mmCIF file of C-alpha atoms in Angstrom:
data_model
loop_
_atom_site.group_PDB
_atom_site.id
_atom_site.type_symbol
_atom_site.label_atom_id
_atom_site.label_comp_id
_atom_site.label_asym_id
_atom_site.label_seq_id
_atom_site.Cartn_x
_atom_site.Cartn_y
_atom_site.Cartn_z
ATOM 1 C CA UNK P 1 206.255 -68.693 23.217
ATOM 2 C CA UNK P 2 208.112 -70.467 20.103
ATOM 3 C CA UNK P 3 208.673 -68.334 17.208
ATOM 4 C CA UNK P 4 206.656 -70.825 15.245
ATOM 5 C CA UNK P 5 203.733 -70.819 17.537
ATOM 6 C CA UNK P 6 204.145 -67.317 17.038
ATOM 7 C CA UNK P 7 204.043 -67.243 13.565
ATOM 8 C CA UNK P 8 201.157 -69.628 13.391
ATOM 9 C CA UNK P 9 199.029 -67.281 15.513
ATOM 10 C CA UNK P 10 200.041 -64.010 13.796
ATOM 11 C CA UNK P 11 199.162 -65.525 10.200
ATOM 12 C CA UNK P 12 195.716 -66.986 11.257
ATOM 13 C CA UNK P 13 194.812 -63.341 13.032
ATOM 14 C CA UNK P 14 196.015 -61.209 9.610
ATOM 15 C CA UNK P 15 194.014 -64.082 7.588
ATOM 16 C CA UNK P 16 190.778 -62.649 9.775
ATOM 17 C CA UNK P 17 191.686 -58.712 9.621
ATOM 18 C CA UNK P 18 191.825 -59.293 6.008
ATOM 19 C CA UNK P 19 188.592 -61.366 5.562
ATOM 20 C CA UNK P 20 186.972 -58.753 8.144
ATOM 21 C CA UNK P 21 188.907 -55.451 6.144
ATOM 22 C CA UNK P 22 187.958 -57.152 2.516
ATOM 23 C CA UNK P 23 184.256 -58.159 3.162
ATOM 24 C CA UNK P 24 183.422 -54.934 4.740
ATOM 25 C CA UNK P 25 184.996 -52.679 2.629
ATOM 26 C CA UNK P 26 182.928 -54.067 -0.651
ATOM 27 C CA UNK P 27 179.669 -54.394 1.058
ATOM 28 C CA UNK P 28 180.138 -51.275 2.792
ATOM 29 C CA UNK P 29 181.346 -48.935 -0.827
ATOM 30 C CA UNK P 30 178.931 -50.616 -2.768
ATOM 31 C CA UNK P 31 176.010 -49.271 -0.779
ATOM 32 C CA UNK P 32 177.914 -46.800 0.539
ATOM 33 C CA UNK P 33 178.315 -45.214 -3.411
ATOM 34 C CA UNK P 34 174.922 -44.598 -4.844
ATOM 35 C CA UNK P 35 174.342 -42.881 -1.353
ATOM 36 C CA UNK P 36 177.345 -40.523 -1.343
ATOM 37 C CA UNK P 37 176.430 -39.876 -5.520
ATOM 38 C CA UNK P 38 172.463 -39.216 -4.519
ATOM 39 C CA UNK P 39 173.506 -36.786 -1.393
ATOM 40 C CA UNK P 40 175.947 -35.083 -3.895
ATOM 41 C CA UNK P 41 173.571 -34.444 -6.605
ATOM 42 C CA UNK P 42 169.862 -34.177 -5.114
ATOM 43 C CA UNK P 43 170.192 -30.793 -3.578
ATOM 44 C CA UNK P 44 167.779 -28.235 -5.009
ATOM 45 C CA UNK P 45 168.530 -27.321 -8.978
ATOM 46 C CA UNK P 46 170.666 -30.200 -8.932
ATOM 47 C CA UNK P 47 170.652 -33.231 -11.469
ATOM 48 C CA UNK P 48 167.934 -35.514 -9.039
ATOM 49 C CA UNK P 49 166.335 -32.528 -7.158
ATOM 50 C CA UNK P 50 165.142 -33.555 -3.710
ATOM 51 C CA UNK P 51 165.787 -31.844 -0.991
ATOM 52 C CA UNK P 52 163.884 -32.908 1.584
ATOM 53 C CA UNK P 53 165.053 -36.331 1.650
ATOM 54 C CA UNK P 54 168.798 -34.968 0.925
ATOM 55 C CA UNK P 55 168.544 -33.546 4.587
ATOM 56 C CA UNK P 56 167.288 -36.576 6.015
ATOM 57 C CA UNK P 57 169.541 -38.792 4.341
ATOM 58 C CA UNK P 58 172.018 -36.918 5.400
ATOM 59 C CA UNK P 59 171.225 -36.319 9.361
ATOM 60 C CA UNK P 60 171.391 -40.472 8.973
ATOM 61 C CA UNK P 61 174.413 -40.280 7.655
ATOM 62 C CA UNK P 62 176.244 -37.605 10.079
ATOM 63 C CA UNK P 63 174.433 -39.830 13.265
ATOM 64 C CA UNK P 64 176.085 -42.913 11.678
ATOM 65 C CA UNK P 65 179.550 -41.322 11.271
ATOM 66 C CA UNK P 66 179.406 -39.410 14.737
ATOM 67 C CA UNK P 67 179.094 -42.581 17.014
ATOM 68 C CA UNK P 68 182.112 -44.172 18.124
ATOM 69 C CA UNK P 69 182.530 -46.880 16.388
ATOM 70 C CA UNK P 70 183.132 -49.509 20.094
ATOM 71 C CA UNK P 71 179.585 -47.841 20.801
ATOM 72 C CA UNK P 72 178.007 -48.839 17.652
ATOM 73 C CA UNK P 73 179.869 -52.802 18.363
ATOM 74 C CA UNK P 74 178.019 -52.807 21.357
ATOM 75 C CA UNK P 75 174.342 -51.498 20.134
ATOM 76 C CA UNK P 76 173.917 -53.736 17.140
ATOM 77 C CA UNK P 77 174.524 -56.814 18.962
ATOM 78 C CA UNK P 78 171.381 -57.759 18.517
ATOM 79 C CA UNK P 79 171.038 -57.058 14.753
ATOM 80 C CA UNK P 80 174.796 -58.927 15.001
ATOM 81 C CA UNK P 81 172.938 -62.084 16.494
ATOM 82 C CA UNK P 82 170.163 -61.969 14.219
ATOM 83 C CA UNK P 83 172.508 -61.504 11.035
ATOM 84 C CA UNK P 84 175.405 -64.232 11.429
ATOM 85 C CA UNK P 85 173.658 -66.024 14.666
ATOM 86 C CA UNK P 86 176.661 -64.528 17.175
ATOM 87 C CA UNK P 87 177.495 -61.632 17.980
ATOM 88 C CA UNK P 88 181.665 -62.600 18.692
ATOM 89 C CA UNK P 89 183.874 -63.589 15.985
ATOM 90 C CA UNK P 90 185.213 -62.608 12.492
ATOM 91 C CA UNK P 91 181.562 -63.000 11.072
ATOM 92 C CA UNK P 92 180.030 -60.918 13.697
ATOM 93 C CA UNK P 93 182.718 -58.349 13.526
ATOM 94 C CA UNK P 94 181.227 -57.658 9.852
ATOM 95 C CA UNK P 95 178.481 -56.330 10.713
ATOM 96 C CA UNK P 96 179.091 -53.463 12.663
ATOM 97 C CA UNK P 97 182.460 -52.590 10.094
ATOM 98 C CA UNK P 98 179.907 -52.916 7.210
ATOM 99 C CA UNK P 99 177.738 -50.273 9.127
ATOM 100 C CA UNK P 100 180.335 -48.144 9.708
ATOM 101 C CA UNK P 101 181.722 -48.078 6.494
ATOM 102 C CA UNK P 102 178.265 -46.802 4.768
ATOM 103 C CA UNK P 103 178.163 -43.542 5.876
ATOM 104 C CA UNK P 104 182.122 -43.071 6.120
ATOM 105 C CA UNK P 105 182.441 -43.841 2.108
ATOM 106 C CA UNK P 106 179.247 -42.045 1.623
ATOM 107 C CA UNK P 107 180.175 -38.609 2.449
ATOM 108 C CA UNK P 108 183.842 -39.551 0.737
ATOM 109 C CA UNK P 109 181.705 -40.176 -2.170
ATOM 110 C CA UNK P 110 180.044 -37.074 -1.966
ATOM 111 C CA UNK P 111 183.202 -34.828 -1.583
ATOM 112 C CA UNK P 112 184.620 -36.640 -4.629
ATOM 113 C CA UNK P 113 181.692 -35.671 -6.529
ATOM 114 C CA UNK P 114 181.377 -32.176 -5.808
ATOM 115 C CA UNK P 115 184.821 -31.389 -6.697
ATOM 116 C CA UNK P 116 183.974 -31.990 -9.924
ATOM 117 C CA UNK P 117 183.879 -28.850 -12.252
ATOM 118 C CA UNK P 118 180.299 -28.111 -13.269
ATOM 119 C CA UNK P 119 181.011 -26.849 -16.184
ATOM 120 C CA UNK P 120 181.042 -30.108 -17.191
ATOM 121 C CA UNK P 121 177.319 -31.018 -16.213
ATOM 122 C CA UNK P 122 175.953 -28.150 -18.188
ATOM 123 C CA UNK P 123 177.891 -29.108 -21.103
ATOM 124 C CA UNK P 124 176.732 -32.882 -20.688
ATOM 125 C CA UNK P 125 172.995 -31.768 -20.189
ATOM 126 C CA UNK P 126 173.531 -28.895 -23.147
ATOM 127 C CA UNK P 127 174.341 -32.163 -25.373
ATOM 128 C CA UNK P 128 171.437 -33.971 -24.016
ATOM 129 C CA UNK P 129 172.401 -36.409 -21.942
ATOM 130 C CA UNK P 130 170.308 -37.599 -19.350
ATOM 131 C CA UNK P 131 170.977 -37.484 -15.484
ATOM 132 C CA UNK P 132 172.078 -41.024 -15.019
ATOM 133 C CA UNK P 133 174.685 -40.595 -18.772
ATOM 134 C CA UNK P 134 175.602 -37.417 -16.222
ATOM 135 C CA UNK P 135 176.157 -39.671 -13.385
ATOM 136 C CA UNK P 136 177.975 -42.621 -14.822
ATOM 137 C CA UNK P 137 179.633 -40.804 -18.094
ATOM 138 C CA UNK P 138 180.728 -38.031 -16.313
ATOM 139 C CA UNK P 139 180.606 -37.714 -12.663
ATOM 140 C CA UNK P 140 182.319 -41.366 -12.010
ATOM 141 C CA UNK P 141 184.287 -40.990 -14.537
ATOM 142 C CA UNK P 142 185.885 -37.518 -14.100
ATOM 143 C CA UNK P 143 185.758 -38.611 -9.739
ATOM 144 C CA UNK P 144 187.704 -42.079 -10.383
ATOM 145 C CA UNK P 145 191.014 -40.968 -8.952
ATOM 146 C CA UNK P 146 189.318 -39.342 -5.962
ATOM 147 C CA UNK P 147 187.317 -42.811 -5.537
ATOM 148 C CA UNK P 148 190.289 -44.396 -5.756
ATOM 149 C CA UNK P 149 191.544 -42.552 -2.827
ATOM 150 C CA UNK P 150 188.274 -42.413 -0.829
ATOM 151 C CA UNK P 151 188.382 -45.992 -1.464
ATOM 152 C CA UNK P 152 192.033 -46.681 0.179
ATOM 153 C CA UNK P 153 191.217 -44.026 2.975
ATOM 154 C CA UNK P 154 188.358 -46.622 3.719
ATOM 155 C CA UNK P 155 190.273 -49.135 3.899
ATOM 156 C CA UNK P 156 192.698 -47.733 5.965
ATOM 157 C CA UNK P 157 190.126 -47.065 8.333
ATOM 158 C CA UNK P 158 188.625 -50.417 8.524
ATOM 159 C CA UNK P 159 192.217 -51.610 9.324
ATOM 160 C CA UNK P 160 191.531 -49.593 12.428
ATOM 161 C CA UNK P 161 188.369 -50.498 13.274
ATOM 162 C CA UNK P 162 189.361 -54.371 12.889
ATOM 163 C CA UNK P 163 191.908 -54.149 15.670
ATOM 164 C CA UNK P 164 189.217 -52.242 17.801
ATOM 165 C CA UNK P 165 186.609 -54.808 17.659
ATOM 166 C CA UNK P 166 189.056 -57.552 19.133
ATOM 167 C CA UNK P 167 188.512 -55.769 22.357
ATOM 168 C CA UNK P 168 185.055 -57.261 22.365
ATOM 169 C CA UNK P 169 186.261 -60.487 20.647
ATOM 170 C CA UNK P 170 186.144 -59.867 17.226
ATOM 171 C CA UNK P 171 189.089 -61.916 16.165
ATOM 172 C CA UNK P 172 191.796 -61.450 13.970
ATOM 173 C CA UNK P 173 195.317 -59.086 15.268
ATOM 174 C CA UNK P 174 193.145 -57.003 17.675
ATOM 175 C CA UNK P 175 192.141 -59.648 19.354
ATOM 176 C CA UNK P 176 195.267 -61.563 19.664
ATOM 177 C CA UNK P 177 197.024 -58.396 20.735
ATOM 178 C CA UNK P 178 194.632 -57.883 23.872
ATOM 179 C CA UNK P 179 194.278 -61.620 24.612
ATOM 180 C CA UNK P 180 198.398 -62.022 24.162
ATOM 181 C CA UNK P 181 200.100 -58.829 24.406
ATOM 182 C CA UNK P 182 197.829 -57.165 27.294
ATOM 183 C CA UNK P 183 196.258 -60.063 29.015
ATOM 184 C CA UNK P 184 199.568 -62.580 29.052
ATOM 185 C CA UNK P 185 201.846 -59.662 29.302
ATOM 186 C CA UNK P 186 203.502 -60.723 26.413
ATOM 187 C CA UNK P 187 204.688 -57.226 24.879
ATOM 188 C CA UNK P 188 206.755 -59.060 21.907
ATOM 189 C CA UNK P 189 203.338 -60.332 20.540
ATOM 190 C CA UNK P 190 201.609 -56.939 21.076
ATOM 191 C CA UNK P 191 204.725 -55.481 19.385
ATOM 192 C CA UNK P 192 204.570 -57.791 16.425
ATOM 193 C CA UNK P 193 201.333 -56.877 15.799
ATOM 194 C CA UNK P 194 201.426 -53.564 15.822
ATOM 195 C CA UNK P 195 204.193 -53.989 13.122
ATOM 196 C CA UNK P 196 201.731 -56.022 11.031
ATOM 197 C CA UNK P 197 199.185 -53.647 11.332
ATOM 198 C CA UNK P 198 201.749 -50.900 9.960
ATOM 199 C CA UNK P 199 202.971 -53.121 7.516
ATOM 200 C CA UNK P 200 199.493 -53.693 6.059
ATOM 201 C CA UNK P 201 198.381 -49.989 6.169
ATOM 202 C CA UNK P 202 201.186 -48.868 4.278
ATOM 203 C CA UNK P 203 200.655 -51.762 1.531
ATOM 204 C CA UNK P 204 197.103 -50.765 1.450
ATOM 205 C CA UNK P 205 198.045 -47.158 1.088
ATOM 206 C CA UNK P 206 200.558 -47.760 -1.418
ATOM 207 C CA UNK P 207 198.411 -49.623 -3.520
ATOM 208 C CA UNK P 208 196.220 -47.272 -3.145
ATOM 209 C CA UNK P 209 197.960 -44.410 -4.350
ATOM 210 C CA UNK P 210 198.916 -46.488 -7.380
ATOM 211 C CA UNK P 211 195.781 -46.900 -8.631
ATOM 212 C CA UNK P 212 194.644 -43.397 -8.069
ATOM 213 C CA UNK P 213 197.624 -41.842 -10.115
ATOM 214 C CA UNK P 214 196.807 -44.220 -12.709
ATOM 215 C CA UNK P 215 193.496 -43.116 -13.031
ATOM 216 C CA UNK P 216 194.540 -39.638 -13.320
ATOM 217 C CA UNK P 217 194.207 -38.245 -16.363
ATOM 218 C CA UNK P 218 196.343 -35.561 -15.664
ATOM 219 C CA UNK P 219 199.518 -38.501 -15.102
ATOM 220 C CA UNK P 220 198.066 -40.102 -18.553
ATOM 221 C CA UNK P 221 198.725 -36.922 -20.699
ATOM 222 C CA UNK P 222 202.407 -36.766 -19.266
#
């Protein structure tokens, strides 16, 4: 194979990894966000007190994140099908990384949240403020630099995950590393991509990183 062809292929497979890695990732932390704040402040005596559905939110959620994610490709191909029409391709490959980012960011969510010192609650509620000021003024707020980080541990994740579902033809470098690097026994295409998939989860990382230290306030005072 020509190093152009080469090139050709390797660009239009990181194009899908990204559109796959981008797409799920928002969907994913957007719902994945007021879950993780709701299982982090509904327990009982907390700011939305409700513990019954706490626990069965949260059995959903530990079910979700304990199946492997090729399993959970393989039994939502029929919700795949009935969302994008197919259940191969970047499109299709969505679905099942927008699934499986829910649950993961969720219960990142939820961690970031109860680090938070709750001191700070009382003092918000001793000043009035009502649960959702609490939520947005203070819990976001104070948790944005360990979003920031659950957000880019995501991500890092769904990197992973992309490559996986080209073993049942998801597209993008997965896929082009089975098809050309195992199938074709071409080991300087699986080799390249494997160095793009580095490549991209150290950017990712970096960036990531970046923005968290930025939203410290800790690095702000200094």
């Amino acid at each position: 194979m020509s190093p152009d062809m080469m090139f050709n292929l390797l660009t239009k497979a990181l194009g899908q990894t990204l559109q796959m890695v981008v797409i799920a990732g928002l969907i994913g932390s957007l719902i994945g966000l007021p879950i993780g704040v709701f299982l982090a402040t509904s327990g009982k005596g907390e700011l939305f007190p409700a513990p019954a559905v706490n626990r069965v939110i949260g059995l959903i959620v530990n079910a979700a994140r304990s199946t492997p994610f090729i399993i959970l490709v393989v039994a939502i191909i029929p919700f795949t099908r009935l969302v994008t029409g197919t259940s191969i391709g970047t499109y299709a490959a969505i679905v099942p990384l927008t699934i499986a980012t829910i649950p993961f960011f969720a219960r990142l969510v939820e961690a970031a949240i109860r680090e938070i010192d709750t001191g700070l609650i009382e003092a918000a509620r001793a000043m009035g403020a009502t649960p959702m000021q609490i939520v947005f003024k203070v819990l976001l707020a104070e948790a944005r630099p360990a979003l920031m980080a659950a957000l880019t541990m995501t991500m890092v994740s769904l990197i992973g995950y992309s490559a996986m579902v080209g073993a049942v033809g998801g597209g993008g470098l997965g896929d082009l590393g089975i098809r050309y690097g195992y199938q074709r026994f071409m080991p300087e295409m699986m080799l390249a991509v494997v160095v793009v998939l580095i490549v991209l989860v150290q950017l990712v990382q970096s960036a990531g990183d970046l923005l968290a230290r930025r939203f410290d306030k800790r690095n702000r005072k200094n």
